[in-house]
Coordinates of C-alpha atoms in Angstrom, one line a residue:
M1 CA -69.6 7.6 48.5
V2 CA -71.5 6.0 45.7
A3 CA -72.0 2.2 45.6
L4 CA -71.7 0.2 42.4
E5 CA -72.9 -3.3 41.7
T6 CA -70.8 -5.9 39.9
S7 CA -73.3 -8.2 38.3
I8 CA -72.9 -5.9 35.2
V9 CA -69.3 -7.0 35.2
G10 CA -69.8 -10.6 35.9
Q11 CA -73.0 -11.4 33.9
G12 CA -74.7 -8.3 32.6
L13 CA -72.4 -7.2 29.8
P14 CA -69.9 -9.1 27.6
S15 CA -66.2 -8.2 27.3
P16 CA -64.9 -5.6 26.8
H17 CA -68.1 -3.6 27.6
N18 CA -68.3 -5.0 31.2
L19 CA -65.0 -3.6 32.3
K20 CA -65.4 -0.4 30.3
A21 CA -68.7 0.2 32.2
A22 CA -67.2 -0.5 35.6
R23 CA -64.1 1.6 35.1
G24 CA -66.1 4.4 33.5
C25 CA -68.5 4.5 36.5
E26 CA -65.6 4.7 39.0
N27 CA -63.8 7.4 37.0
A28 CA -67.0 9.5 36.6
I29 CA -67.7 9.3 40.4
R30 CA -64.1 10.4 41.1
E31 CA -64.3 13.3 38.6
E32 CA -67.3 14.6 40.5
G33 CA -65.5 14.6 43.8
A34 CA -67.1 11.5 45.3
I35 CA -65.7 8.0 46.2
P36 CA -66.7 4.9 44.2
A37 CA -67.6 2.0 46.5
T38 CA -67.8 -1.1 44.2
V39 CA -69.3 -4.1 45.9
A40 CA -68.5 -7.8 45.5
V41 CA -68.0 -11.0 47.6
L42 CA -64.4 -12.1 47.4
D43 CA -62.4 -14.7 49.5
G44 CA -65.2 -15.1 52.1
K45 CA -65.7 -11.4 52.7
L46 CA -68.1 -8.7 51.7
R47 CA -66.0 -6.2 49.9
I48 CA -66.7 -2.5 49.4
G49 CA -64.2 -0.9 47.2
L50 CA -62.3 -3.0 44.6
S51 CA -59.0 -2.8 42.9
D52 CA -58.7 -3.1 39.1
A53 CA -57.4 -6.6 39.6
D54 CA -60.5 -7.4 41.6
L55 CA -62.7 -6.1 38.8
E56 CA -60.8 -8.3 36.3
R57 CA -61.3 -11.3 38.6
I58 CA -65.0 -10.7 38.7
A59 CA -65.1 -10.4 34.9
A60 CA -63.1 -13.6 34.4
G61 CA -65.5 -15.7 36.3
S62 CA -68.0 -15.1 39.2
V63 CA -71.3 -16.2 40.5
K64 CA -74.3 -13.8 40.3
V65 CA -75.2 -12.9 43.9
S66 CA -78.5 -11.6 45.1
S67 CA -79.2 -10.6 48.7
R68 CA -80.4 -14.1 49.6
D69 CA -77.1 -15.6 48.4
L70 CA -74.6 -13.5 50.5
G71 CA -74.3 -15.9 53.4
P72 CA -73.7 -19.0 51.3
L73 CA -71.2 -17.3 49.1
I74 CA -69.2 -16.1 52.1
V75 CA -69.0 -19.6 53.4
R76 CA -68.1 -21.0 49.9
R77 CA -65.4 -18.3 49.5
A78 CA -66.5 -18.0 45.9
A79 CA -66.1 -14.9 43.8
G80 CA -69.5 -13.2 43.8
A81 CA -70.8 -10.4 41.5
T82 CA -73.5 -8.5 43.4
T83 CA -76.9 -7.6 42.0
V84 CA -78.6 -4.3 42.8
A85 CA -80.4 -6.0 45.7
A86 CA -77.2 -7.5 47.2
T87 CA -75.3 -4.2 46.7
M88 CA -78.0 -2.2 48.4
R89 CA -77.9 -4.5 51.5
V90 CA -74.1 -4.5 51.7
A91 CA -73.8 -0.7 51.1
A92 CA -76.6 0.0 53.6
M93 CA -74.8 -2.0 56.3
A94 CA -71.8 0.3 55.8
G95 CA -74.0 3.4 56.0
I96 CA -73.8 4.3 52.3
R97 CA -76.9 6.0 50.9
F98 CA -76.2 6.3 47.2
L99 CA -76.0 3.6 44.5
A100 CA -75.7 3.8 40.7
T101 CA -76.7 1.1 38.2
G102 CA -78.0 0.7 34.7
G103 CA -81.6 -0.4 35.4
I104 CA -83.3 -1.9 38.4
G105 CA -85.0 -5.2 38.4
G106 CA -88.8 -5.4 38.6
V107 CA -91.8 -7.4 37.4
H108 CA -91.2 -9.6 34.4
R109 CA -93.4 -9.3 31.3
A110 CA -96.0 -12.1 31.1
H111 CA -94.8 -13.5 34.4
P112 CA -96.0 -11.1 37.2
E113 CA -95.1 -13.7 39.8
D114 CA -91.4 -13.3 38.8
Q115 CA -90.4 -10.2 40.7
S116 CA -86.8 -9.0 41.4
A117 CA -85.5 -8.9 44.9
D118 CA -84.4 -5.3 44.1
L119 CA -88.0 -4.1 44.9
D120 CA -88.1 -5.6 48.4
E121 CA -84.6 -4.4 49.2
L122 CA -85.6 -0.9 48.1
A123 CA -88.4 -1.0 50.6
R124 CA -85.9 -2.0 53.4
W125 CA -83.0 0.3 53.2
P126 CA -82.5 4.1 53.1
M127 CA -80.9 4.1 49.7
A128 CA -81.1 6.3 46.6
V129 CA -80.8 4.2 43.5
F130 CA -79.9 6.1 40.4
C131 CA -80.9 4.2 37.2
A132 CA -82.3 4.6 33.7
G133 CA -85.6 3.1 34.9
A134 CA -86.1 -0.6 35.0
K135 CA -84.5 -3.1 32.6
I136 CA -86.3 -2.9 29.3
I137 CA -87.3 -6.6 29.4
L138 CA -89.6 -5.8 32.4
D139 CA -93.2 -4.7 32.7
L140 CA -92.7 -1.1 33.6
R141 CA -96.3 -0.4 34.6
L142 CA -96.5 -3.3 37.0
T143 CA -93.0 -2.5 38.3
L144 CA -94.1 1.0 39.2
E145 CA -97.3 -0.3 40.8
R146 CA -95.3 -2.6 42.9
L147 CA -92.9 0.2 44.0
E148 CA -96.0 2.3 44.9
S149 CA -97.3 -0.6 47.0
L150 CA -94.0 -0.6 48.8
S151 CA -94.1 3.1 49.4
V152 CA -90.9 3.7 47.3
P153 CA -90.8 7.2 45.8
V154 CA -89.8 7.3 42.1
L155 CA -88.2 10.6 41.2
G156 CA -87.8 11.7 37.6
Y157 CA -84.4 13.4 37.2
G158 CA -85.4 16.3 34.9
I159 CA -88.2 14.2 33.4
D160 CA -91.9 13.6 34.1
E161 CA -91.9 10.0 32.8
F162 CA -90.2 6.8 34.0
P163 CA -87.5 6.1 31.4
A164 CA -87.7 2.8 29.5
F165 CA -83.9 2.1 29.9
Y166 CA -83.0 2.6 26.2
S167 CA -85.6 5.3 25.7
R168 CA -86.4 8.5 27.6
R169 CA -90.1 7.9 27.5
S170 CA -92.4 5.1 28.6
G171 CA -95.7 6.8 29.0
C172 CA -95.6 6.0 32.7
P173 CA -95.5 9.0 35.1
V174 CA -93.1 9.2 38.0
S175 CA -94.3 10.1 41.5
A176 CA -92.3 13.4 41.5
R177 CA -89.9 15.4 39.3
V178 CA -86.6 16.8 40.5
D179 CA -84.4 19.2 38.5
G180 CA -80.7 19.3 39.2
P181 CA -78.5 17.9 42.0
D182 CA -79.5 20.5 44.6
V183 CA -83.2 19.8 44.4
C184 CA -82.6 16.1 44.2
A185 CA -80.4 16.1 47.3
R186 CA -82.9 18.2 49.3
T187 CA -85.8 15.9 48.2
L188 CA -83.9 12.8 49.2
G189 CA -83.2 14.3 52.6
A190 CA -86.8 15.3 53.1
S191 CA -87.9 11.9 52.0
W192 CA -85.7 10.1 54.5
D193 CA -86.5 12.6 57.3
S194 CA -90.2 11.8 56.7
G195 CA -89.8 8.1 57.0
A196 CA -89.0 6.9 53.4
R197 CA -86.5 4.1 52.9
G198 CA -85.4 3.4 49.4
V199 CA -85.9 6.0 46.7
V200 CA -85.6 5.4 42.9
V201 CA -84.0 8.3 41.0
A202 CA -84.8 7.7 37.3
V203 CA -82.3 9.4 35.0
P204 CA -83.1 9.5 31.3
P205 CA -80.5 7.8 29.0
P206 CA -78.1 10.1 27.1
T207 CA -79.7 8.9 23.8
D208 CA -82.5 6.7 22.6
L209 CA -82.1 3.3 21.0
E210 CA -84.4 3.3 17.9
G211 CA -86.6 0.2 17.8
A212 CA -85.8 -0.9 21.4
E213 CA -89.4 -1.9 22.3
E214 CA -89.8 -3.9 19.1
M215 CA -86.5 -5.7 19.6
T216 CA -87.4 -6.5 23.2
L217 CA -90.8 -7.9 22.3
R218 CA -89.2 -10.2 19.8
A219 CA -86.5 -11.3 22.3
V220 CA -89.2 -12.1 24.9
A221 CA -91.3 -14.1 22.4
E222 CA -88.2 -16.2 21.5
M223 CA -87.4 -17.1 25.1
Q224 CA -90.7 -18.2 26.7
D225 CA -89.0 -21.3 28.1
V226 CA -86.3 -19.4 29.9
S227 CA -86.8 -18.7 33.6
G228 CA -84.9 -17.8 36.8
P229 CA -81.6 -16.0 37.0
E230 CA -80.9 -16.7 33.3
V231 CA -83.8 -14.6 32.0
T232 CA -82.2 -11.2 32.2
P233 CA -78.8 -11.9 30.8
R234 CA -80.2 -14.1 28.0
L235 CA -82.8 -11.5 26.9
L236 CA -80.3 -8.6 27.1
A237 CA -77.8 -10.6 25.0
R238 CA -80.5 -11.2 22.4
V239 CA -81.4 -7.5 22.3
A240 CA -77.7 -6.8 21.7
E241 CA -77.7 -9.2 18.8
L242 CA -80.9 -7.7 17.3
S243 CA -79.5 -4.1 17.6
G244 CA -76.2 -5.0 16.1
G245 CA -74.4 -4.1 19.3
R246 CA -75.9 -0.7 19.6
S247 CA -77.6 -1.6 22.9
L248 CA -74.3 -2.5 24.5
D249 CA -72.7 0.9 23.7
L250 CA -75.7 2.7 25.0
N251 CA -75.8 0.5 28.1
V252 CA -72.2 1.6 28.9
E253 CA -73.1 5.3 28.2
L254 CA -76.2 5.3 30.4
V255 CA -74.7 3.5 33.4
V256 CA -71.7 5.9 33.4
N257 CA -74.1 8.8 33.2
N258 CA -76.1 7.5 36.1
A259 CA -72.9 7.2 38.2
R260 CA -72.0 10.7 37.4
V261 CA -75.4 12.1 38.4
A262 CA -75.4 10.0 41.6
A263 CA -72.0 11.4 42.5
Q264 CA -73.2 15.0 41.9
V265 CA -76.2 14.5 44.1
A266 CA -74.2 12.7 46.8
R267 CA -71.8 15.6 47.0
K268 CA -74.6 18.1 47.3
F269 CA -76.2 15.9 50.0
A270 CA -72.9 15.8 51.9
G271 CA -72.7 19.6 51.8
G272 CA -70.2 19.9 49.0
G273 CA -70.3 22.5 46.2

């Protein structure tokens, strides 16, 4: 089984890209012989596995839910779109060890005190998180340093550098490289057997977005007064504007690719062909 977050549906991508990404991920996982386990909070319950109607409900209007928010949302019975942090916690409670997303959260540029709950949850649960690195709006060097402090391995999937979300290269080395599903599955197993908890599997994006770093720096400079949960969606939306929508298309491509790779590795780990 491969867990999928839903904040990409509720807040991360605009329509129609949000549902295209969600459905594309589920289809890619099924095509690889695995089971998609999309996570959300609905009707006062933690849900693992959603119908298409559930996905449309999340897209139509939902609250962004991190791990700290799960209890209050259950009581409120509100529709909650889970972040990577919340998805990790819910999936781990069900014994799922594989999760696919676009990019993990991390340490924000110019605000090192602003750190995503994704990092702490990675240190807490035995979970392999497949991503195209961290979100481009983050400080990748500080994010990797924080992951090292938390003893979270960062595996480069066929690459020696940590991807910069919209780019294959960041100049930041990963802690180890794995080539192919079999080596990745065996490395994850050995990591968990030797006491590791969360593991980041960094998958390079299918293509590079030209000028991504410059557009990101401009977006960050324009939004110095934005803070809290609004930072990520606002900045990603601005990058989408500056790229003429190209970042949205690539975002869908890379998250579906990450889901496919996660399913291939999950199947190998489970002993499949």
